[in-house]
Coordinates of C-alpha atoms in Angstrom, one line a residue:
Chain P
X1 CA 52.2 6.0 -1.6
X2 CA 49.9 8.3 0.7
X3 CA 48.5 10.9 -1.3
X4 CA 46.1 12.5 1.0
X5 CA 47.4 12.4 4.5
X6 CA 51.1 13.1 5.9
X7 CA 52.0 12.2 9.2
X8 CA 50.4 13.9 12.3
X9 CA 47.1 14.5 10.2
X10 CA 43.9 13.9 11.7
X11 CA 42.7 11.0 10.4
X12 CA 39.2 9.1 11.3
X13 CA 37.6 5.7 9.3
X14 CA 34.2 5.2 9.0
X15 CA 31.5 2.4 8.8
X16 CA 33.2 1.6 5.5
X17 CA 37.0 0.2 4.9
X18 CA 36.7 -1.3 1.0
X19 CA 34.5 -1.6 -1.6
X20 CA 35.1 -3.0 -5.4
X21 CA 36.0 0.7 -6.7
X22 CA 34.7 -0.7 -10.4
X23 CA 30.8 -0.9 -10.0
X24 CA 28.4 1.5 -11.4
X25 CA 27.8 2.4 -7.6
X26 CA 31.1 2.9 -6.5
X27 CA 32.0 5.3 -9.5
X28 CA 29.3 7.5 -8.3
X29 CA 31.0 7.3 -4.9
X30 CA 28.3 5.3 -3.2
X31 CA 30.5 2.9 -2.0
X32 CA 27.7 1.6 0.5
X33 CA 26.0 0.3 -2.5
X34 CA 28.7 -1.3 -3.9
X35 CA 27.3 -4.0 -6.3
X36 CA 29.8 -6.8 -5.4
X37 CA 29.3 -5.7 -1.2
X38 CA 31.7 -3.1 0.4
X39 CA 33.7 -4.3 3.4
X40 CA 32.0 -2.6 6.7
X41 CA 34.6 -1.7 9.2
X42 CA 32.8 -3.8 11.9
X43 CA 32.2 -8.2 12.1
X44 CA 32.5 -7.8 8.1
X45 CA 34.7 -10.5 6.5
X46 CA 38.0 -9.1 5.7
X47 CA 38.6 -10.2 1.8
X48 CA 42.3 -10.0 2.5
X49 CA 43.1 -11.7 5.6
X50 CA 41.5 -14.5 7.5
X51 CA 38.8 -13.4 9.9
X52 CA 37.1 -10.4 10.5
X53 CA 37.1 -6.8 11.0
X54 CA 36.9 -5.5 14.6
X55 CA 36.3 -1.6 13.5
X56 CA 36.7 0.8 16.9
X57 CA 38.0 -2.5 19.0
X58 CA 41.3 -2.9 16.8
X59 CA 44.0 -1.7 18.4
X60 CA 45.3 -0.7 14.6
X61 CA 43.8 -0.8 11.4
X62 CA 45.4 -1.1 8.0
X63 CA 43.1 1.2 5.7
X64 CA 43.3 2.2 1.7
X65 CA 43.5 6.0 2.0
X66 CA 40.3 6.0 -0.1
X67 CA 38.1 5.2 2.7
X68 CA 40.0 7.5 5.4
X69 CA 38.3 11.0 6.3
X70 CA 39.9 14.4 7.4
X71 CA 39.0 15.7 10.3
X72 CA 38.6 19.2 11.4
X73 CA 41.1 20.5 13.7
X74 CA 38.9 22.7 15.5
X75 CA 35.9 19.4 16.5
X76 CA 36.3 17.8 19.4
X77 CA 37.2 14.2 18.6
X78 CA 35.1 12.4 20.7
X79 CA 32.1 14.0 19.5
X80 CA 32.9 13.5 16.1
X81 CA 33.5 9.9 16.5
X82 CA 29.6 9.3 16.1
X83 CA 29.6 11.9 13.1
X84 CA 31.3 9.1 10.8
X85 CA 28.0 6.7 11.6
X86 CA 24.7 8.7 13.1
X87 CA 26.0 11.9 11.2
X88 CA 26.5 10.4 7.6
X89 CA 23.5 8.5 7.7
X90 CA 21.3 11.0 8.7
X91 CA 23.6 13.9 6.1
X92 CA 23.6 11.7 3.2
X93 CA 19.4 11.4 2.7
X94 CA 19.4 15.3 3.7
X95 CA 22.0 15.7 0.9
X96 CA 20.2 13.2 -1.3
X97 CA 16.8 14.5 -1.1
X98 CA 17.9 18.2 -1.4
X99 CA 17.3 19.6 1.6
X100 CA 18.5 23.2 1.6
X101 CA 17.7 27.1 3.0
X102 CA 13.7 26.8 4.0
X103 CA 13.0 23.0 3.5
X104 CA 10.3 21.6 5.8
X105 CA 12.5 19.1 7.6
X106 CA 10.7 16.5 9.8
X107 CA 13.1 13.7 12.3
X108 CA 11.1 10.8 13.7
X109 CA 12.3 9.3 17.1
X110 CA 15.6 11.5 19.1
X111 CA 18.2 9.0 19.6
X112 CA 21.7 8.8 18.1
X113 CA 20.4 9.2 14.8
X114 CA 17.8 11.6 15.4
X115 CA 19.9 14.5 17.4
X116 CA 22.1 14.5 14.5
X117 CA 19.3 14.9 11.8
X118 CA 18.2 17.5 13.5
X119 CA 21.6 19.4 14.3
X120 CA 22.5 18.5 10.4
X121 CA 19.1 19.7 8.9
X122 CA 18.9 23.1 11.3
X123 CA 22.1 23.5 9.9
X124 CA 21.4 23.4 6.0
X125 CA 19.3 26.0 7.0
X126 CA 16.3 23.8 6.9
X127 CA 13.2 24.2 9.4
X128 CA 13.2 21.5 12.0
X129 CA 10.3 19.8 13.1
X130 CA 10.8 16.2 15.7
X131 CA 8.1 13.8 16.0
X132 CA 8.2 12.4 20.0
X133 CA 5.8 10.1 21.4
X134 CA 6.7 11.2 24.5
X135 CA 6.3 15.2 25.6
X136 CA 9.3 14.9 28.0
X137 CA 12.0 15.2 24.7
X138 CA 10.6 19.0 23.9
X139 CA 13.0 20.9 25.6
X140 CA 15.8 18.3 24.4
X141 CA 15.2 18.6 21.2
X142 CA 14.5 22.8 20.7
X143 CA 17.8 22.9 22.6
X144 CA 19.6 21.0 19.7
X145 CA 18.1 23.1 17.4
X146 CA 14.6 21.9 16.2
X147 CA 11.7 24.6 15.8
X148 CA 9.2 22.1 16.8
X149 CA 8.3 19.6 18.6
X150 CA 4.9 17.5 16.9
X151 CA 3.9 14.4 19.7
X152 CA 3.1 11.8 17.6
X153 CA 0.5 10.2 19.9
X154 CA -1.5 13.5 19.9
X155 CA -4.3 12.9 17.5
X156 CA -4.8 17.1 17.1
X157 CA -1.5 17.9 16.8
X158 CA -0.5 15.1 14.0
X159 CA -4.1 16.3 12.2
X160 CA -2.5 19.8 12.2
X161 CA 1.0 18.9 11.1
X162 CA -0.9 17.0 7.7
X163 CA 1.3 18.1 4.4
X164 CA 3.4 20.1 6.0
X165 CA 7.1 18.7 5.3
X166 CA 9.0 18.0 2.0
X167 CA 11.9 15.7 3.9
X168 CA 11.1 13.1 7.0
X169 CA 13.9 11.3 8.2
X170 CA 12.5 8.3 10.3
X171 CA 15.0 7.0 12.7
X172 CA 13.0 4.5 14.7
X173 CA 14.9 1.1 15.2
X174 CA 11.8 -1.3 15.3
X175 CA 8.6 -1.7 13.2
X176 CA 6.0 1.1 13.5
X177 CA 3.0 2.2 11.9
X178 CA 4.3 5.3 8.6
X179 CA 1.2 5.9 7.1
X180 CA 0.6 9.3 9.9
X181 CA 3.9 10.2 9.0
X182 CA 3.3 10.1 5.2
X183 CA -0.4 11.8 5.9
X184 CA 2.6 15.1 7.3
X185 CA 4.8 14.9 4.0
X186 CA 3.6 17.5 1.2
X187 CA 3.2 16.9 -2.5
X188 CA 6.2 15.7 -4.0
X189 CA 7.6 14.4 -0.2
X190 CA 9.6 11.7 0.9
X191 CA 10.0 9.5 3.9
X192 CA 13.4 8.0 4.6
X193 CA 14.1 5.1 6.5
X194 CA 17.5 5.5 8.1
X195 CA 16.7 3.0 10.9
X196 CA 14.3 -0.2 10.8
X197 CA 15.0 -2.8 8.2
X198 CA 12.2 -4.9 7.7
X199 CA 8.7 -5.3 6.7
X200 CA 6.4 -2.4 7.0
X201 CA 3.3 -3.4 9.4
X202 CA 0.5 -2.0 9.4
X203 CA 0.7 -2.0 6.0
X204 CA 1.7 1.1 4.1
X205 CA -1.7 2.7 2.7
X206 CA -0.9 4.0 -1.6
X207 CA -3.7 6.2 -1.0
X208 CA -1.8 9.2 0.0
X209 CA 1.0 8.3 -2.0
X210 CA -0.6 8.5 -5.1
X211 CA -2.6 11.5 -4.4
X212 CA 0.1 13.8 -3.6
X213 CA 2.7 12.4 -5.6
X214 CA 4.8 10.9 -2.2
X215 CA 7.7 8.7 -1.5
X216 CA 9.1 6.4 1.1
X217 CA 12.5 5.4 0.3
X218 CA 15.2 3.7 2.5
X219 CA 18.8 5.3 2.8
X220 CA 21.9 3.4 4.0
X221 CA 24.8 5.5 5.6
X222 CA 27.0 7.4 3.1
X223 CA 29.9 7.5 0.6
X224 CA 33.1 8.4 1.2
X225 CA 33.4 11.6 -0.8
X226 CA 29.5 11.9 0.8
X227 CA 31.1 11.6 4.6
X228 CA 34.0 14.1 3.7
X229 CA 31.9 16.8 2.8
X230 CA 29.9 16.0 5.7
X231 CA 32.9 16.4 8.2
X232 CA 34.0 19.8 6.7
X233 CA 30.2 20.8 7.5
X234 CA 30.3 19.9 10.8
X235 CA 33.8 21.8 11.4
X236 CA 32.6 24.6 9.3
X237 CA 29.6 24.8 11.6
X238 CA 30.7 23.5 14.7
X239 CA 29.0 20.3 15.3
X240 CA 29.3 17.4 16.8
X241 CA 27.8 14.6 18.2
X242 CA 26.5 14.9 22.2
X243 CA 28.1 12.4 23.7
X244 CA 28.8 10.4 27.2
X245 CA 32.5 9.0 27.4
X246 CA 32.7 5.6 29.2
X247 CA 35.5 3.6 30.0
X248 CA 35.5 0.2 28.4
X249 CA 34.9 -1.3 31.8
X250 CA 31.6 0.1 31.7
X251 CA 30.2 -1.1 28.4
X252 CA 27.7 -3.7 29.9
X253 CA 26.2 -0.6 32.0
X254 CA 26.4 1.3 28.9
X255 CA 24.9 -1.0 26.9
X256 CA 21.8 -1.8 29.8
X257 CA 21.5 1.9 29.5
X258 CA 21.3 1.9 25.7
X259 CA 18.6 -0.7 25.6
X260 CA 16.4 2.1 27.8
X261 CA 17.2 4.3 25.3
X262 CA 19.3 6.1 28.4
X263 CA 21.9 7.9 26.5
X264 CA 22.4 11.2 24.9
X265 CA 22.8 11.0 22.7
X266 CA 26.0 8.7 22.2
X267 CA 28.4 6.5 24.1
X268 CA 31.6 6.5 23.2
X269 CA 34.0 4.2 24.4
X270 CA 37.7 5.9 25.7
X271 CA 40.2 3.1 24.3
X272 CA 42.5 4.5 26.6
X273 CA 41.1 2.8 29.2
X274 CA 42.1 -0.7 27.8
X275 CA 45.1 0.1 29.6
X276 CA 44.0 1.0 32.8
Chain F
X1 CA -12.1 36.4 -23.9
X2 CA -10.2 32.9 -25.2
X3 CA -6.7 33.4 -25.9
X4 CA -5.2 29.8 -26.8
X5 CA -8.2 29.2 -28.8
X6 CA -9.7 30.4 -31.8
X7 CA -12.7 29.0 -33.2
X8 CA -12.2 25.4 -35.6
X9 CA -9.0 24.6 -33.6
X10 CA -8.3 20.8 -32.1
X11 CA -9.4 21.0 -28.9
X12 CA -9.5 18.4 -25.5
X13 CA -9.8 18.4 -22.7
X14 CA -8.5 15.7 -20.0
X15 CA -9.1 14.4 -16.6
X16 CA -9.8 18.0 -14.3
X17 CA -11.8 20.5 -15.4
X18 CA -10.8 23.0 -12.6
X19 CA -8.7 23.6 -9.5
X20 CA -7.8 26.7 -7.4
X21 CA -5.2 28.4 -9.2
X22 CA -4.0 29.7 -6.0
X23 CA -2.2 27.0 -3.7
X24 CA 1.4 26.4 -4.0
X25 CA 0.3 23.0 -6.0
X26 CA -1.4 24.9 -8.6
X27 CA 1.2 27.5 -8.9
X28 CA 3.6 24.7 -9.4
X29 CA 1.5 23.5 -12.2
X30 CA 0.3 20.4 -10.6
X31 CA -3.4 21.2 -10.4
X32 CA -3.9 17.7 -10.2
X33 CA -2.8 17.8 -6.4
X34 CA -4.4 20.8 -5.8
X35 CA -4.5 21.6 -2.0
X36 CA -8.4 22.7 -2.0
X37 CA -9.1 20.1 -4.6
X38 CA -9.2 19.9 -8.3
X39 CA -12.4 19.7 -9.8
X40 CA -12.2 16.2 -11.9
X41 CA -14.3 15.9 -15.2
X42 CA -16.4 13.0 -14.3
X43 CA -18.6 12.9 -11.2
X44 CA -16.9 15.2 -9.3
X45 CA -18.9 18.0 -7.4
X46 CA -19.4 20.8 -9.7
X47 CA -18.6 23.7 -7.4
X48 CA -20.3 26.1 -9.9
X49 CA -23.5 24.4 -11.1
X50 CA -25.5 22.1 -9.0
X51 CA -24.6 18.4 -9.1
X52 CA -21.8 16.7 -10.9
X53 CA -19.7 16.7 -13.7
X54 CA -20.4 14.1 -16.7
X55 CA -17.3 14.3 -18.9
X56 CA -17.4 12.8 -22.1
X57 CA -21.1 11.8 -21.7
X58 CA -22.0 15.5 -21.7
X59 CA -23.2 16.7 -25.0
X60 CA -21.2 20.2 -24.2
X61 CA -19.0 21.2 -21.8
X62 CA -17.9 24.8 -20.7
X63 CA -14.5 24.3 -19.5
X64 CA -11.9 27.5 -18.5
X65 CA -9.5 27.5 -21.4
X66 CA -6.2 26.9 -19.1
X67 CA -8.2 23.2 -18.3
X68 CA -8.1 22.7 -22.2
X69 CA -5.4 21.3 -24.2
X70 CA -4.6 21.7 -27.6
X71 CA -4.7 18.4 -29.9
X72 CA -1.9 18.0 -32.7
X73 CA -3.7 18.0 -36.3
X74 CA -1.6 14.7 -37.0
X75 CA -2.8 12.2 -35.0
X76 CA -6.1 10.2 -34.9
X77 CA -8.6 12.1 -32.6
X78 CA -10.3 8.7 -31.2
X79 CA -6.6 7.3 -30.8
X80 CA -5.6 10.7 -28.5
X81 CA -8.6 10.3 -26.4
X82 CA -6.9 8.2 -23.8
X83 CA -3.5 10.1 -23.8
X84 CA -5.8 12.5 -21.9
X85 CA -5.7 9.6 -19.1
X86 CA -3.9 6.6 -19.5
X87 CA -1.3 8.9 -21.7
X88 CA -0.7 11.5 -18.8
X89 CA -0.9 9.0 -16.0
X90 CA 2.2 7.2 -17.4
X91 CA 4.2 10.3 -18.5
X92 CA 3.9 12.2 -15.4
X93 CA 6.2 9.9 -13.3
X94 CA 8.6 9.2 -16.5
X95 CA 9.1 12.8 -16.3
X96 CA 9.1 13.5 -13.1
X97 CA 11.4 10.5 -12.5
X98 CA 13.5 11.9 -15.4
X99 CA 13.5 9.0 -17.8
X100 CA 15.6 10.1 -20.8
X101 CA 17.8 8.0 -23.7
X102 CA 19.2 5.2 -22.2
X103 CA 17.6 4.7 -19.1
X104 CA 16.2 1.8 -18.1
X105 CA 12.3 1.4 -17.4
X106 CA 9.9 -1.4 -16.7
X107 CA 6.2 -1.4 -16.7
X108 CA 4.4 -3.7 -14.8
X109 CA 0.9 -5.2 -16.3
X110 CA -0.5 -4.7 -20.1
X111 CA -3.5 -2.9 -20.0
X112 CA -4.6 0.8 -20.8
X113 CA -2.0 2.2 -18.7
X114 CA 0.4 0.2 -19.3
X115 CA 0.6 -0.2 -23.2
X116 CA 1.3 3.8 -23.4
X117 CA 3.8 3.7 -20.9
X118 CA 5.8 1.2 -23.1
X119 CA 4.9 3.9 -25.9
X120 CA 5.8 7.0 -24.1
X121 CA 9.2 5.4 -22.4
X122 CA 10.2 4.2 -25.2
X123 CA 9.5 7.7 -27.2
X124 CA 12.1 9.1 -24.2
X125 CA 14.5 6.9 -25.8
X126 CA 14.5 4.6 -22.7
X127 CA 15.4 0.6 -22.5
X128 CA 11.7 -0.3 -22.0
X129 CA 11.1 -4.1 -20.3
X130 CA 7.5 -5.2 -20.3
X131 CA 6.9 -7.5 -16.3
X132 CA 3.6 -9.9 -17.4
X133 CA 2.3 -12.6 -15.5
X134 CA 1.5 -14.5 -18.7
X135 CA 3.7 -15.0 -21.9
X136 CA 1.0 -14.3 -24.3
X137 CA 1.6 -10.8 -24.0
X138 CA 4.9 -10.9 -25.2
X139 CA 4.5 -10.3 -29.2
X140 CA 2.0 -7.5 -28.2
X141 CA 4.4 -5.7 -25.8
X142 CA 7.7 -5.8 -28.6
X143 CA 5.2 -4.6 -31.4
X144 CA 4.1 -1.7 -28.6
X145 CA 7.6 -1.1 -28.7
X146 CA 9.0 -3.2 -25.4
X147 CA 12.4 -4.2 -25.4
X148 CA 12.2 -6.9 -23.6
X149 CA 9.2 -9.2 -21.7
X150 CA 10.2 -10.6 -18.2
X151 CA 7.3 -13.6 -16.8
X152 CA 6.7 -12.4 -13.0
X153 CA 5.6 -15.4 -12.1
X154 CA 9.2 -17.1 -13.5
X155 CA 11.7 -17.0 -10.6
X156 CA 14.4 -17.5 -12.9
X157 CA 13.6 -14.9 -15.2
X158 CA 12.7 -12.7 -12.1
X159 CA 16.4 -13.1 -11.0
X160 CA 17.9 -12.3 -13.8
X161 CA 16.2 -9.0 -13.8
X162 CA 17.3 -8.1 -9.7
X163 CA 19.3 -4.7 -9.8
X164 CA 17.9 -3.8 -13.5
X165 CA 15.8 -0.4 -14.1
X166 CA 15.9 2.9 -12.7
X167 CA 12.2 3.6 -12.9
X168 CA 9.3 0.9 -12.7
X169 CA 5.5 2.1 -13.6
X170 CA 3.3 -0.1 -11.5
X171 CA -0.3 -0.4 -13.8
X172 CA -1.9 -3.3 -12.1
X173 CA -4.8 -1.8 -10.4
X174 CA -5.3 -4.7 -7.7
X175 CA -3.1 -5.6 -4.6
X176 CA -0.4 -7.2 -5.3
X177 CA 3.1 -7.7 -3.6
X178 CA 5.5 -5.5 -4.6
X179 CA 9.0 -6.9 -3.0
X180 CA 9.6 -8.7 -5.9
X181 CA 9.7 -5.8 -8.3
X182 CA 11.5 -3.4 -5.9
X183 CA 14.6 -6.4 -6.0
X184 CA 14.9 -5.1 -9.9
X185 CA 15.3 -1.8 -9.2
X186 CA 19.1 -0.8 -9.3
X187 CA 20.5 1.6 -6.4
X188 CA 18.9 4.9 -6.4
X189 CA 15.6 3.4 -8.3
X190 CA 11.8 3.7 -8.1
X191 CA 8.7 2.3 -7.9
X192 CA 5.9 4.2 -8.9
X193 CA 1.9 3.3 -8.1
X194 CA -0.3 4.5 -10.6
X195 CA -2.7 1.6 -10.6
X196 CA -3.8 0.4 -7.3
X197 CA -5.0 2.4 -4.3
X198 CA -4.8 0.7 -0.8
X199 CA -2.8 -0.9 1.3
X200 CA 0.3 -2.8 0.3
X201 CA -0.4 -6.3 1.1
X202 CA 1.9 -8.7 1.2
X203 CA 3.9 -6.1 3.4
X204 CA 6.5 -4.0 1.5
X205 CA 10.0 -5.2 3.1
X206 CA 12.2 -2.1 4.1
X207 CA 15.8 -4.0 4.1
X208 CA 16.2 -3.6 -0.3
X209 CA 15.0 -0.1 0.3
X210 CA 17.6 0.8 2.7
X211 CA 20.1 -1.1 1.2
X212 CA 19.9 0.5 -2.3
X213 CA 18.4 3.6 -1.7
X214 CA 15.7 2.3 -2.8
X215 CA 11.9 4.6 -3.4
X216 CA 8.4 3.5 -3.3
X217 CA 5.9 6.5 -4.5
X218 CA 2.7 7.1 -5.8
X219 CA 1.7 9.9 -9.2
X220 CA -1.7 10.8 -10.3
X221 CA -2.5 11.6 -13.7
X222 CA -0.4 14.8 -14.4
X223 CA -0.8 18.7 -14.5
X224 CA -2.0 20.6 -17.6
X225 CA 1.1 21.8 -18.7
X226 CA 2.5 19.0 -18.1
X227 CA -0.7 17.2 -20.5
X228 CA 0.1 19.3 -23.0
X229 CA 3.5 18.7 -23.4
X230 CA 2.7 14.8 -23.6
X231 CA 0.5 15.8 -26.2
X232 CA 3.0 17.9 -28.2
X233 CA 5.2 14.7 -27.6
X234 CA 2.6 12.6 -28.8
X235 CA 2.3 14.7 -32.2
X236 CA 5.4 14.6 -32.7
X237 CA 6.3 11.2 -32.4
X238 CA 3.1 9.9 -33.5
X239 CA 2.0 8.4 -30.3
X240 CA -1.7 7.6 -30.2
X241 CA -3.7 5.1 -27.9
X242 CA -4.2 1.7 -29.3
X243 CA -8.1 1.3 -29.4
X244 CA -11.2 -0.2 -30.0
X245 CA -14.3 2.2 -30.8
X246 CA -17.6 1.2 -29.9
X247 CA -21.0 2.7 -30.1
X248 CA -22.6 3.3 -27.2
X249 CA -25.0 0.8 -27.5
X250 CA -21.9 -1.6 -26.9
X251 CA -21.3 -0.4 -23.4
X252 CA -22.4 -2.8 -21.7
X253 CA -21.0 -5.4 -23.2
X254 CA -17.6 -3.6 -23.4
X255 CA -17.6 -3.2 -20.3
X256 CA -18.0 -7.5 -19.3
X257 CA -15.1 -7.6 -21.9
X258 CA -12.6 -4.8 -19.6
X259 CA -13.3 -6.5 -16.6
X260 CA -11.9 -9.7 -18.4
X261 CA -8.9 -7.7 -19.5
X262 CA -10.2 -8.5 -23.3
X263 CA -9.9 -5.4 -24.5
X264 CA -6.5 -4.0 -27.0
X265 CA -6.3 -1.4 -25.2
X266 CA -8.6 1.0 -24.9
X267 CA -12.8 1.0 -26.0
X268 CA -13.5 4.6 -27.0
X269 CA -17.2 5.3 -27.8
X270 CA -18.3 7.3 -30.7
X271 CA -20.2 9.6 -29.4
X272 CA -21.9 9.8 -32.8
X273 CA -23.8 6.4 -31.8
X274 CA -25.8 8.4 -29.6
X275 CA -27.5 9.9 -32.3
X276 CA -28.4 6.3 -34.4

């Protein structure tokens, strides 16, 4: 029996399709930290049949209602497709860490993940701040919403920007040097890693940790409940993902493209040219 | 004109003798981040007098009465000397990282710090398990109050404990690797620094972070309301420092002693020595 969806709703599934529903985590509704190991939607082993899960690529999906979203009528559905992977991962350490009316926000690196932190954190109301290493991403990223642009390779300019932000969401895929980034954070500040998994080199320096009190913390997508809320945001205020349709002919372009960090901000792939 | 004072009360004072007042640390009542600098008690710049600041080697002191804490009249005076330090360094972060009945805290390494934070968790009513590199420590750490005594250099035991506290107080003030303590934290928990300052070395891995919402941070020492409320806590649950007095003639051989870790847990001079 379908409790929360009839027929002809807009539905949408996340990074997420199961989790154990009994573990300390999973009553909190942070699925992603289930205890015994939720079930992601993509190349996860599927605990109930043989195999395993092929997420976007299925041509159906057999999903406990639990880990189905609503989607806004009003979004358009291509852009929100990234909102259910970029969008809860950057919403849920927003969320997490309190950002609200006024908070010193600070995004490291404008890619998928990045344009949505900023379009989430502008709007909680937060003041927006991106750290580039390359000045050609300024006008980009004021256009999506960020007061500032800091370039992170600019000895003056990261000098200036020193204590200035109570939330840094740190998108970069691959290794890179935090310890100018945690020299920005203010007392009581934390950096969250949204994107590189793995160990921190150079090594992170306690000094500035200890004398103002500061955090670096790591942050994996969202929960369900987490991701709903985050949807009724982004129809509430309008946002979506920028994105670039392809057909699914093109994905090794796409994907040549993606690895040049040539994309804005998302490709997303039009399964209804499988048929054509 | 004095107005927490009058003349005969119990009177300390602790770490800073004097910050701005002004800065939105200050006003926050964390003068121990202050943003133009707190003035410490020992060999810190005296930005009055010329020269520096001699703390509890001073025969007087003139301190501004909102640097000066009241001492409860029931607990021993030489035994509350290091709450002042060791006392507010620990029961900063458990406050600050909310530690309350049931929650589950370890402390990492024996020493000053780390036989009050045992103390003070466990006064907060929390599960308190003791992480020593040696078992002798163990009957020490259940009398201090410990719950439980994990070796850190047993990967068995070290196991058992992955996914366990909500708060860790790091107390070892050398570098040391941190991944394995961060694996005991549960989802949402943190690590906090209070010992060593410099780089983490063995590198801090990233992946349990991110895939627990994991937080590494840093806390210094604690503010002055903050101080006194450790102190009122202290009185009231009859919390003092565990120590050894000496005279002052016995520094120097105290001091070989603490640099052998031979010392239960605290040396606390009697300043009356000076005058033999």
């Amino acid at each position: 029996e379908i409790i929360k969806f009839k027929v002809g709703d807009l539905a949408a599934v996340g990074c997420l399709v199961d989790s154990c529903r009994t573990c300390s985590s999973c009553k909190e509704d942070l699925e992603q930290y289930c205890l015994n190991g939720a079930t992601g939607t993509y190349n996860a082993k599927d605990p109930y049949l043989e195999g395993r899960t092929y997420g976007g690529y299925s041509q159906k999906v057999v999903v406990d209602e639990h880990f189905v979203l609503s989607v806004p009528e009003n979004l358009d559905l291509a852009g929100v497709a990234p909102l259910l992977c970029a969008g809860i991962t950057t919403w849920s350490p927003l969320r997490h860490w309190n950002v609200k009316e006024g908070s010193r926000v600070a995004v490291v690196g404008l890619g998928g993940l990045g344009h949505m932190a900023i379009k989430l954190a502008k709007g909680l109301g937060a003041k927006v701040t991106l750290f580039s290493r390359s000045p050609g991403k300024e006008q980009d990223a004021l256009a999506l919403g960020a007061d500032k642009v800091v370039i992170s390779t600019d000895d003056k300019q990261m000098a200036n920007a020193k204590g200035q932000f109570d939330v840094i969401i740190d998108t970069v895929p691959y290794v890179h040097d935090l310890n100018p980034y945690v020299q920005t954070l203010a007392v009581n500040g934390t950096l969250v890693l949204v994107g590189y998994l793995g160990p921190l080199e150079p090594m992170l320096n306690s000094v500035p940790m200890i004398l103002g009190r500061k955090s670096v913390a790591g942050s994996l997508i969202g929960g369900i409940a987490e991701t709903q809320e985050m949807l009724d945001f982004c129809g509430k205020h309008n946002i979506t993902s920028d994105i670039e349709i392809i057909k699914m002919q093109e994905i090794n372009e796409a994907y040549e493209r993606m690895l040049k960090s040539d994309v804005r901000y998302r490709f997303v792939i039009d399964m209804a040219s499988m048929k054509g």
